[in-house]
Short mmCIF file of C-alpha atoms and ligand atoms in Angstrom, two decimals:
data_model
loop_
_atom_site.label_atom_id
_atom_site.label_comp_id
_atom_site.label_asym_id
_atom_site.label_seq_id
_atom_site.Cartn_x
_atom_site.Cartn_y
_atom_site.Cartn_z
CA MET A 1101 44.71 88.12 118.41
CA ASP A 1102 48.48 87.90 117.92
CA ILE A 1103 49.23 84.19 118.38
CA LEU A 1104 52.68 84.82 119.81
CA ARG A 1105 52.54 87.98 121.84
CA GLY A 1106 49.30 87.02 123.60
CA GLU A 1107 49.21 88.57 127.02
CA ARG A 1108 52.98 88.91 127.22
CA LEU A 1109 53.50 91.81 124.84
CA SER A 1110 51.33 94.48 123.34
CA GLY A 1111 51.40 94.91 119.55
CA PRO A 1112 54.64 95.82 117.78
CA ALA A 1113 55.27 99.23 116.23
CA PRO A 1114 54.63 98.74 112.50
CA GLU A 1115 58.15 99.94 111.64
CA SER A 1116 59.63 97.52 114.17
CA ALA A 1117 57.64 94.62 112.73
CA GLU A 1118 58.78 95.49 109.24
CA PHE A 1119 62.40 95.96 110.28
CA THR A 1120 62.68 92.71 112.20
CA GLY A 1121 60.46 90.42 110.13
CA SER A 1122 61.61 88.17 107.29
CA VAL A 1123 58.40 87.75 105.31
CA ALA A 1124 59.93 89.58 102.34
CA ASP A 1125 62.72 87.00 102.03
CA ASP A 1126 60.91 83.89 103.22
CA ALA A 1127 59.11 82.80 100.03
CA PRO A 1128 61.64 80.02 99.23
CA LEU A 1129 61.04 78.59 102.72
CA ILE A 1130 57.28 78.06 102.37
CA ALA A 1131 57.41 74.59 100.82
CA PRO A 1132 60.11 73.21 103.17
CA VAL A 1133 58.44 74.68 106.27
CA VAL A 1134 55.21 72.93 105.26
CA LYS A 1135 57.07 69.62 104.90
CA ILE A 1136 58.89 70.07 108.20
CA ASN A 1137 55.58 70.69 109.96
CA MET A 1138 54.16 67.56 108.35
CA ALA A 1139 57.08 65.34 109.37
CA HIS A 1140 57.06 66.79 112.87
CA MET A 1141 53.29 66.29 113.27
CA LEU A 1142 53.56 62.68 112.05
CA MET A 1143 56.24 62.13 114.68
CA LEU A 1144 54.17 63.73 117.47
CA GLU A 1145 51.22 61.53 116.59
CA LYS A 1146 53.38 58.42 116.30
CA ASN A 1147 54.86 59.09 119.76
CA GLY A 1148 51.46 59.70 121.28
CA TYR A 1149 51.67 63.43 121.90
CA VAL A 1150 48.91 64.49 119.53
CA LYS A 1151 45.57 62.76 118.96
CA THR A 1152 45.29 61.16 115.52
CA SER A 1153 42.27 63.27 114.63
CA ASP A 1154 44.09 66.49 115.59
CA ALA A 1155 47.17 65.46 113.66
CA ALA A 1156 44.98 64.65 110.64
CA ALA A 1157 43.35 68.07 110.84
CA CYS A 1158 46.75 69.77 110.97
CA LEU A 1159 48.08 67.75 108.03
CA LYS A 1160 44.99 68.57 106.02
CA ALA A 1161 45.46 72.27 106.70
CA LEU A 1162 49.15 72.05 105.82
CA LYS A 1163 48.28 70.39 102.54
CA ALA A 1164 45.91 73.23 101.75
CA ILE A 1165 48.69 75.83 101.85
CA PRO A 1166 48.98 77.16 98.31
CA LYS A 1167 52.31 77.38 96.49
CA LYS A 1168 51.85 81.14 96.32
CA PHE A 1169 50.95 81.47 99.98
CA LYS A 1170 50.32 85.12 100.81
CA MET A 1171 52.07 86.05 104.01
CA ASP A 1172 51.15 88.75 106.48
CA ALA A 1173 54.16 90.87 107.46
CA ASN A 1174 52.62 91.47 110.90
CA LEU A 1175 53.17 87.77 111.61
CA GLU A 1176 56.95 88.23 111.47
CA ASP A 1177 57.91 85.33 109.25
CA VAL A 1178 56.92 82.23 107.29
CA HIS A 1179 56.83 80.10 110.43
CA MET A 1180 54.22 82.16 112.21
CA ASN A 1181 52.22 82.64 109.01
CA ILE A 1182 51.98 78.90 108.49
CA GLU A 1183 51.14 78.22 112.11
CA ALA A 1184 48.45 80.92 112.04
CA PHE A 1185 46.99 79.43 108.86
CA VAL A 1186 46.83 75.95 110.40
CA ILE A 1187 45.25 77.23 113.62
CA ASP A 1188 42.73 79.10 111.54
CA ARG A 1189 41.91 76.08 109.36
CA ALA A 1190 42.17 73.22 111.84
CA GLY A 1191 40.97 75.11 114.89
CA GLY A 1192 42.85 76.01 118.05
CA ASP A 1193 42.68 72.53 119.62
CA ALA A 1194 44.42 70.79 116.73
CA GLY A 1195 46.37 73.66 115.20
CA GLY A 1196 47.53 74.82 118.60
CA GLN A 1197 49.63 71.63 118.82
CA LEU A 1198 51.62 72.35 115.67
CA ASN A 1199 54.53 73.93 117.49
CA LEU A 1200 54.67 71.39 120.31
CA GLY A 1201 58.26 70.15 120.57
CA LYS A 1202 59.80 72.49 118.04
CA SER A 1203 60.87 76.08 117.65
CA ARG A 1204 61.34 78.50 114.81
CA ASN A 1205 65.07 78.18 115.48
CA ASP A 1206 65.42 74.53 114.55
CA GLN A 1207 62.74 74.86 111.91
CA VAL A 1208 64.38 77.74 110.05
CA ALA A 1209 67.82 76.10 110.07
CA THR A 1210 66.22 72.93 108.68
CA ALA A 1211 64.25 74.78 106.02
CA ILE A 1212 67.27 76.77 104.80
CA ARG A 1213 69.22 73.53 104.46
CA MET A 1214 66.40 71.98 102.44
CA VAL A 1215 66.38 74.88 99.99
CA ALA A 1216 70.17 74.99 99.88
CA ARG A 1217 70.50 71.29 99.03
CA ASP A 1218 68.09 71.69 96.08
CA LYS A 1219 69.94 74.74 94.89
CA ILE A 1220 73.28 72.95 95.17
CA LEU A 1221 72.04 70.13 92.96
CA GLU A 1222 70.63 72.59 90.47
CA ILE A 1223 73.88 74.55 90.37
CA ALA A 1224 75.94 71.35 90.08
CA LYS A 1225 73.82 70.38 87.10
CA ALA A 1226 74.36 73.78 85.49
CA MET A 1227 78.11 73.43 86.13
CA GLU A 1228 78.06 70.07 84.43
CA GLU A 1229 76.30 71.59 81.44
CA VAL A 1230 79.03 74.24 81.07
CA SER A 1231 81.64 71.48 81.39
CA ARG A 1232 79.92 69.56 78.64
CA VAL A 1233 80.11 72.60 76.36
CA LEU A 1234 83.75 73.30 77.24
CA ILE A 1235 84.75 69.70 76.60
CA THR A 1236 82.94 69.68 73.25
CA LEU A 1237 84.68 72.92 72.28
CA GLY A 1238 87.99 71.54 73.54
CA LYS A 1239 87.59 68.52 71.31
CA LYS A 1240 86.61 70.58 68.30
CA HIS A 1241 89.53 72.98 68.72
CA ALA A 1242 92.13 70.56 70.02
CA ASN A 1243 94.56 71.44 67.21
CA TRP A 1244 93.95 75.15 66.79
CA VAL A 1245 97.20 76.73 67.86
CA MET A 1246 97.14 80.07 69.62
CA PRO A 1247 99.41 82.07 71.87
CA GLY A 1248 99.36 81.06 75.51
CA TYR A 1249 99.79 84.05 77.83
CA THR A 1250 101.53 84.97 81.02
CA HIS A 1251 101.33 88.60 82.21
CA LEU A 1252 98.97 88.95 79.22
CA GLN A 1253 102.06 88.70 76.98
CA HIS A 1254 102.56 85.99 74.38
CA ALA A 1255 104.37 83.24 76.25
CA GLN A 1256 104.25 79.78 74.66
CA PRO A 1257 102.24 78.15 71.92
CA VAL A 1258 99.19 76.27 73.15
CA THR A 1259 95.98 75.22 71.47
CA LEU A 1260 92.50 76.63 71.93
CA GLY A 1261 91.38 73.20 73.06
CA HIS A 1262 94.06 73.10 75.74
CA HIS A 1263 93.09 76.58 76.94
CA LEU A 1264 89.36 75.85 77.13
CA LEU A 1265 90.02 72.58 78.92
CA ALA A 1266 91.99 74.52 81.55
CA HIS A 1267 88.83 76.50 82.31
CA ASN A 1268 86.93 73.24 82.44
CA ASP A 1269 89.32 71.69 84.94
CA ALA A 1270 88.78 74.60 87.32
CA LEU A 1271 85.03 74.26 86.82
CA GLN A 1272 85.01 70.52 87.46
CA ARG A 1273 86.96 71.02 90.67
CA ASN A 1274 84.31 73.51 91.78
CA THR A 1275 81.56 71.04 90.96
CA LYS A 1276 83.32 68.45 93.11
CA ARG A 1277 83.70 70.96 95.93
CA LEU A 1278 80.02 71.76 95.75
CA LEU A 1279 79.02 68.11 95.91
CA GLN A 1280 81.34 67.56 98.85
CA CYS A 1281 79.78 70.44 100.71
CA TYR A 1282 76.31 68.99 100.01
CA GLU A 1283 77.01 66.35 102.65
CA ARG A 1284 77.41 68.96 105.35
CA VAL A 1285 74.39 70.92 104.14
CA ASN A 1286 72.14 67.89 104.09
CA ALA A 1287 72.04 67.37 107.86
CA CYS A 1288 68.95 67.89 110.00
CA PRO A 1289 68.68 70.30 112.96
CA MET A 1290 65.06 69.38 113.85
CA GLY A 1291 64.51 68.37 117.45
CA ALA A 1292 66.87 71.00 118.77
CA ALA A 1293 63.83 73.23 119.37
CA ALA A 1294 65.01 76.65 120.60
CA LEU A 1295 68.46 75.28 121.54
CA GLY A 1296 68.09 72.77 124.38
CA SER A 1297 65.57 70.37 122.79
CA VAL A 1298 62.40 69.51 124.76
CA VAL A 1299 61.33 67.25 127.61
CA LEU A 1300 59.20 65.09 125.28
CA THR A 1301 60.40 61.79 123.85
CA ILE A 1302 60.77 63.08 120.34
CA ASP A 1303 62.17 60.99 117.52
CA ARG A 1304 64.78 63.10 115.77
CA ASP A 1305 65.89 60.31 113.46
CA TYR A 1306 62.36 59.78 112.18
CA VAL A 1307 61.95 63.46 111.23
CA CYS A 1308 65.44 63.49 109.74
CA ASN A 1309 64.66 60.49 107.49
CA MET A 1310 61.22 61.73 106.54
CA LEU A 1311 62.75 64.95 105.28
CA GLY A 1312 65.42 63.19 103.22
CA PHE A 1313 68.41 64.22 105.35
CA GLU A 1314 71.46 61.99 105.47
CA SER A 1315 72.37 62.81 109.06
CA LEU A 1316 71.48 64.84 112.15
CA VAL A 1317 73.17 67.99 113.36
CA GLU A 1318 73.46 66.25 116.68
CA ASN A 1319 74.32 68.87 119.30
CA THR A 1320 71.13 70.86 119.73
CA ILE A 1321 72.97 74.13 120.41
CA ASP A 1322 75.09 73.68 117.30
CA ALA A 1323 71.98 72.72 115.33
CA VAL A 1324 70.33 76.12 115.78
CA SER A 1325 73.38 78.35 115.83
CA SER A 1326 75.58 77.07 113.02
CA ARG A 1327 75.42 78.55 109.56
CA ASP A 1328 78.75 77.20 108.33
CA PHE A 1329 76.78 75.09 105.86
CA ALA A 1330 75.58 78.30 104.21
CA LEU A 1331 78.99 79.96 104.42
CA GLU A 1332 80.65 76.90 102.94
CA THR A 1333 78.15 76.88 100.09
CA MET A 1334 78.73 80.59 99.50
CA SER A 1335 82.50 80.05 99.63
CA VAL A 1336 82.35 77.39 96.95
CA LEU A 1337 80.06 79.58 94.88
CA ALA A 1338 82.38 82.57 95.31
CA LEU A 1339 85.27 80.41 94.07
CA ALA A 1340 83.20 79.17 91.17
CA MET A 1341 82.21 82.72 90.27
CA ALA A 1342 85.84 83.86 90.48
CA ASP A 1343 86.74 81.19 87.95
CA LEU A 1344 83.74 81.96 85.78
CA SER A 1345 84.65 85.65 85.80
CA LYS A 1346 88.08 84.76 84.41
CA LEU A 1347 86.44 83.01 81.49
CA ALA A 1348 84.02 85.92 81.07
CA GLU A 1349 86.91 88.36 81.08
CA GLU A 1350 88.66 86.43 78.31
CA ILE A 1351 85.50 86.35 76.24
CA ILE A 1352 85.33 90.14 76.60
CA LEU A 1353 89.00 90.57 75.66
CA TRP A 1354 88.81 88.09 72.83
CA SER A 1355 85.77 89.89 71.37
CA SER A 1356 87.71 93.17 71.08
CA SER A 1357 89.03 94.27 67.69
CA GLU A 1358 92.55 94.05 69.10
CA PHE A 1359 92.19 90.32 69.75
CA SER A 1360 89.36 89.28 67.42
CA PHE A 1361 89.82 85.71 68.62
CA ALA A 1362 86.11 85.15 69.17
CA GLU A 1363 82.68 86.55 68.58
CA VAL A 1364 79.64 85.96 70.75
CA ALA A 1365 76.33 85.25 69.06
CA ASP A 1366 73.99 88.21 68.58
CA GLU A 1367 71.61 86.69 71.15
CA TYR A 1368 74.16 87.26 73.88
CA ALA A 1369 75.36 90.71 72.80
CA SER A 1370 73.91 94.19 72.66
CA THR A 1371 74.61 97.32 70.69
CA SER A 1372 75.00 100.97 71.62
CA SER A 1373 72.27 103.58 71.75
CA ILE A 1374 74.51 106.00 69.86
CA MET A 1375 77.26 103.97 68.12
CA PRO A 1376 75.47 101.70 65.72
CA GLN A 1377 78.61 99.75 64.83
CA LYS A 1378 78.97 98.37 68.39
CA LYS A 1379 78.58 94.75 69.42
CA ASN A 1380 79.03 94.52 73.17
CA PRO A 1381 79.60 91.21 75.00
CA VAL A 1382 77.16 92.25 77.75
CA VAL A 1383 76.36 88.78 79.07
CA ALA A 1384 80.04 88.18 79.79
CA GLU A 1385 80.25 91.59 81.46
CA MET A 1386 77.35 90.79 83.76
CA ILE A 1387 78.84 87.42 84.69
CA ARG A 1388 82.08 89.24 85.56
CA SER A 1389 80.09 91.59 87.75
CA ARG A 1390 77.96 88.89 89.40
CA ALA A 1391 81.17 87.40 90.75
CA ALA A 1392 81.53 90.59 92.79
CA MET A 1393 78.00 90.08 94.15
CA ALA A 1394 78.86 86.52 95.16
CA PHE A 1395 81.96 87.72 97.04
CA GLY A 1396 79.85 90.40 98.71
CA ASP A 1397 77.31 87.83 99.86
CA LEU A 1398 80.06 85.70 101.36
CA MET A 1399 81.70 88.67 103.09
CA ALA A 1400 78.35 89.81 104.48
CA GLY A 1401 77.70 86.29 105.78
CA LEU A 1402 81.13 85.90 107.38
CA SER A 1403 80.95 89.33 108.98
CA LEU A 1404 77.50 88.54 110.27
CA VAL A 1405 78.48 85.36 112.11
CA LYS A 1406 81.80 86.71 113.37
CA ALA A 1407 81.82 86.81 117.18
CA LEU A 1408 78.10 86.00 117.47
CA PRO A 1409 77.46 84.37 120.82
CA LEU A 1410 75.71 80.97 120.77
CA SER A 1411 73.06 80.05 120.03
CA TYR A 1412 70.31 81.63 117.90
CA ASN A 1413 70.43 85.39 117.32
CA LEU A 1414 68.11 87.22 114.98
CA ASP A 1415 71.19 88.45 113.05
CA LEU A 1416 71.16 85.02 111.43
CA GLN A 1417 67.94 85.91 109.68
CA ASP A 1418 69.84 88.38 107.48
CA LEU A 1419 72.21 85.68 106.26
CA THR A 1420 69.50 83.69 104.53
CA PRO A 1421 68.79 86.13 101.66
CA ARG A 1422 72.55 86.41 101.04
CA LEU A 1423 72.57 82.66 100.42
CA TRP A 1424 69.66 82.88 97.99
CA ASP A 1425 71.34 85.76 96.21
CA SER A 1426 74.60 83.93 95.86
CA CYS A 1427 72.87 80.75 94.59
CA ASN A 1428 70.65 82.64 92.15
CA ASN A 1429 73.46 84.73 90.69
CA THR A 1430 75.71 81.71 90.28
CA LEU A 1431 72.99 79.65 88.67
CA ALA A 1432 72.01 82.38 86.21
CA SER A 1433 75.66 83.06 85.36
CA LEU A 1434 76.33 79.40 84.68
CA GLU A 1435 73.25 78.97 82.55
CA LEU A 1436 74.12 81.98 80.44
CA MET A 1437 77.79 81.07 80.21
CA GLY A 1438 76.85 77.65 78.83
CA LYS A 1439 74.55 79.11 76.20
CA MET A 1440 76.97 81.87 75.23
CA LEU A 1441 79.88 79.45 74.87
CA ALA A 1442 77.84 76.98 72.84
CA THR A 1443 76.99 79.66 70.28
CA MET A 1444 80.36 81.46 70.16
CA LYS A 1445 82.52 81.46 67.06
CA PHE A 1446 86.29 81.28 67.27
CA ASN A 1447 88.51 82.81 64.61
CA LYS A 1448 91.01 80.15 63.56
CA GLU A 1449 92.95 82.39 61.24
CA ARG A 1450 93.36 85.12 63.87
CA LEU A 1451 94.36 82.67 66.57
CA GLU A 1452 96.94 80.97 64.40
CA SER A 1453 98.39 84.09 62.87
CA SER A 1454 98.85 85.60 66.33
CA VAL A 1455 101.42 83.00 67.34
CA GLU A 1456 104.78 84.29 66.26
CA THR A 1457 107.74 81.92 66.20
CA ALA A 1458 109.32 83.76 69.15
CA VAL A 1459 106.88 82.06 71.51
CA GLY A 1460 108.93 78.90 70.96
CA ALA A 1461 111.94 80.62 72.55
CA ALA A 1462 111.72 78.76 75.85
CA ASP A 1463 111.71 75.43 74.03
CA LEU A 1464 114.58 76.50 71.81
CA ALA A 1465 116.62 77.34 74.90
CA SER A 1466 115.97 73.99 76.56
CA TYR A 1467 116.71 72.15 73.31
CA ILE A 1468 120.05 73.89 72.96
CA ALA A 1469 120.86 73.21 76.60
CA VAL A 1470 120.15 69.49 76.33
CA LYS A 1471 121.45 68.79 72.81
CA LYS A 1472 124.50 70.97 72.93
CA GLY A 1473 125.57 70.54 76.52
CA ILE A 1474 125.22 74.19 77.56
CA PRO A 1475 123.77 75.12 80.97
CA PHE A 1476 120.15 76.18 80.57
CA ARG A 1477 120.77 79.64 82.05
CA THR A 1478 123.44 80.26 79.41
CA ALA A 1479 121.24 78.96 76.61
CA HIS A 1480 118.48 81.24 77.93
CA ARG A 1481 120.85 84.19 77.56
CA VAL A 1482 121.82 83.18 74.01
CA VAL A 1483 118.19 82.88 72.94
CA GLY A 1484 117.33 86.12 74.75
CA ALA A 1485 119.97 87.94 72.70
CA LEU A 1486 118.42 86.54 69.51
CA ALA A 1487 114.94 87.59 70.66
CA LYS A 1488 116.18 91.13 71.22
CA LYS A 1489 117.72 91.17 67.77
CA SER A 1490 114.43 90.03 66.30
CA ALA A 1491 112.46 92.65 68.24
CA ASP A 1492 114.87 95.45 67.28
CA SER A 1493 115.16 94.50 63.61
CA LYS A 1494 111.52 93.43 63.23
CA GLU A 1495 112.84 90.35 61.44
CA GLU A 1496 111.07 87.11 62.19
CA PHE A 1497 112.57 85.21 65.16
CA SER A 1498 113.14 81.88 63.36
CA LYS A 1499 115.08 83.66 60.60
CA ILE A 1500 117.22 85.48 63.14
CA VAL A 1501 117.92 82.16 64.85
CA ALA A 1502 118.98 80.58 61.58
CA LYS A 1503 121.26 83.51 60.81
CA HIS A 1504 122.74 84.42 64.18
CA LEU A 1505 122.66 81.41 66.54
CA ARG A 1506 126.22 80.38 65.72
CA GLU A 1507 127.63 83.84 66.40
CA ALA A 1508 125.54 84.47 69.52
CA SER A 1509 126.37 81.13 71.11
CA LYS A 1510 130.04 81.55 70.42
CA ARG A 1511 130.01 84.99 72.03
CA ILE A 1512 127.83 84.21 75.02
CA ALA A 1513 128.29 80.49 75.68
CA LYS A 1514 131.82 80.26 74.36
CA LYS A 1515 130.63 77.33 72.33
CA GLU A 1516 129.54 77.41 68.72
CA VAL A 1517 126.06 75.99 68.28
CA SER A 1518 124.27 75.48 65.03
CA LEU A 1519 120.90 73.93 64.31
CA THR A 1520 119.49 72.61 61.04
CA LYS A 1521 116.52 74.33 59.47
CA GLU A 1522 114.42 71.26 60.35
CA GLU A 1523 115.41 71.45 63.99
CA ILE A 1524 114.58 75.16 64.12
CA ASN A 1525 111.22 74.68 62.44
CA ALA A 1526 110.26 71.75 64.59
CA LEU A 1527 110.80 73.91 67.67
CA LEU A 1528 109.50 77.23 66.44
CA ILE A 1529 106.62 76.48 64.11
CA PRO A 1530 103.78 76.53 66.64
CA SER A 1531 101.93 73.45 65.41
CA SER A 1532 105.10 71.33 65.45
CA ASN A 1533 106.09 72.80 68.78
CA VAL A 1534 102.90 71.62 70.46
CA ASN A 1535 103.23 68.23 68.77
CA ARG A 1536 106.64 67.75 70.36
CA LYS A 1537 105.30 68.16 73.89
CA VAL A 1538 105.15 64.82 75.66
CA ALA A 1539 104.61 65.72 79.33
CA LYS A 1540 101.28 64.81 80.91
CA GLY A 1541 98.73 67.58 80.54
CA SER A 1542 100.77 69.49 77.95
CA PRO A 1543 99.22 71.01 74.82
CA SER A 1544 100.09 68.09 72.54
CA PRO A 1545 97.07 66.69 70.69
CA ARG A 1546 97.68 63.29 72.29
CA GLU A 1547 97.59 64.69 75.79
CA ILE A 1548 94.55 66.79 74.98
CA GLN A 1549 92.71 63.69 73.79
CA LYS A 1550 93.65 61.86 76.98
CA MET A 1551 92.40 64.73 79.11
CA ILE A 1552 89.15 64.98 77.19
CA HIS A 1553 88.52 61.32 77.77
CA ALA A 1554 89.27 61.52 81.50
CA ARG A 1555 87.15 64.64 81.99
CA GLN A 1556 84.22 63.06 80.19
CA GLU A 1557 84.40 60.08 82.52
CA GLU A 1558 84.56 62.32 85.54
CA LEU A 1559 81.63 64.33 84.23
CA SER A 1560 79.42 61.29 83.87
CA GLU A 1561 80.37 60.20 87.39
CA MET A 1562 79.32 63.59 88.74
CA THR A 1563 76.12 63.51 86.73
CA SER A 1564 75.20 60.21 88.31
CA ILE A 1565 76.00 61.49 91.81
CA VAL A 1566 73.65 64.44 91.27
CA ALA A 1567 70.95 62.16 89.86
CA LYS A 1568 71.27 59.81 92.85
CA LYS A 1569 70.98 62.63 95.35
CA LYS A 1570 68.00 64.06 93.51
CA SER A 1571 66.21 60.76 93.45
CA ALA A 1572 66.90 60.20 97.17
CA LEU A 1573 65.22 63.53 97.89
CA ALA A 1574 62.29 62.71 95.62
CA LYS A 1575 61.89 59.32 97.31
CA ALA A 1576 61.84 60.89 100.77
CA GLU A 1577 59.22 63.37 99.61
CA THR A 1578 57.06 60.60 98.22
CA SER A 1579 57.18 58.63 101.44
CA LEU A 1580 56.44 61.74 103.50
CA MET A 1581 53.36 62.49 101.41
CA LEU A 1582 52.32 58.85 101.57
CA ALA A 1583 52.51 58.88 105.37
CA VAL A 1584 50.60 62.16 105.46
CA GLY A 1585 47.92 60.72 103.17
CA LYS A 1586 47.60 57.58 105.29
CA LEU A 1587 47.19 59.38 108.56
CA GLU A 1588 44.85 61.91 107.09
CA GLY A 1589 42.72 59.20 105.50
CA GLY A 1590 42.48 57.41 108.87
CA GLU A 1591 44.38 54.46 107.43
CA LYS A 1592 47.16 54.10 109.89
N1 LIG B 1696 62.63 84.43 110.79
C1 LIG B 1696 63.63 83.84 111.59
C2 LIG B 1696 64.89 83.54 110.76
O1 LIG B 1696 64.83 83.59 109.59
C3 LIG B 1696 63.13 82.56 112.17
C4 LIG B 1696 63.64 82.27 113.54
C5 LIG B 1696 63.20 83.30 114.50
N2 LIG B 1696 63.50 82.92 115.83
C6 LIG B 1696 63.30 83.73 116.86
N3 LIG B 1696 63.64 83.26 118.00
N4 LIG B 1696 62.80 84.92 116.73
O2 LIG B 1696 65.91 83.31 111.31
#
């Protein structure tokens, strides 16, 4: 007999059951739904709504649910499958009480949050691992000069360390965002029941604590209808994937013969089925593509909740697999990015020889402006004229400066400017250029060292936050299982 439809409805059309059910996507919810049922049953027994022996029978049945619980699609979803299992095991008198005082609506919102909080911590840990690799690489390559780009054109000299640390800063901000959103994910909807709670004296705080939540989603209508916790998580993941795709894109560009700045290890590359000379940075390409999937998940989720009336609507069921997809793609991308980066080789000679002296032009212009009392815009024009001369004649920029600065400044600035060879070199030789930078966060080795130090500190702070949250969840789980064991063993 169908435990839900009973005498109200005849059986569903098989295609309707398949179309509206969520069994295919519910596997991640099995473990949390079991725990929620346990906490809820403990509460019902504690508050005198279920006989101790019935509660014990239900808990025993819940404990017997295997990790790889096989679900029947005709039972719509994980919730009904678990309830049917308990009724079957514990008998109708005991098992029939399992859903007293709760609904699938509060239960599913709670279960999704429980999976999401675990995934957030796992992803945060993977982000930290990539940060660790980027910081190590930043340290190792702190002094390797290379061209910095704007518009993908050589712009100013930077160092490889500085560049990699820029990617790390974006990543660490995303880790922080994710941990901030954890707070809003880790709130408990249980007790809302369908939407308007129940007439029993239920103890929402007890269930909330037993399940390791930090707070309640208090308003019972909000508790079952809101999915902003999932959308916020997907937003942060979409941002993180956007940033990761930028790094992936650079790895792809840098692996090309035109750049030859870097080479990924064979383990993270593939070759062609026809062109045996090829080495393709396929892992980076897939990370770039997975960012698109993460955006798609977020867009699907936002579109799905847009203009939905309160409170629960079955549309919400379709949002859950988008969240899993976004978490799984982000996690896999991070794990592979960390491994690929850790085994990549950078080409010092190529990086250094790609920085021509002309990329010091901006600094030459500001030097002339300040030292020689010429407005910056005029100095910019003088240096621009020299850059054009260098481009047209193919003669190295620093040589052109040495030869033609006097003439160009006289003509354009109406003031004759000359610089010593030492002054020119200090500005235009890339390694001395970066050494001259004193501003906070600039590519000078001193600033890079300072940043490395600060980022390492921040990283260990974040690591300890993740560890604390993990251990709070583990502690809650231990006390839940302890309480279950006590009641079941007749010890209470
Ligand atoms: N399978 C549903 C989901 O994932 C559970 C809640 C169903 N609620 C309902 N009233 N039909 O959202």
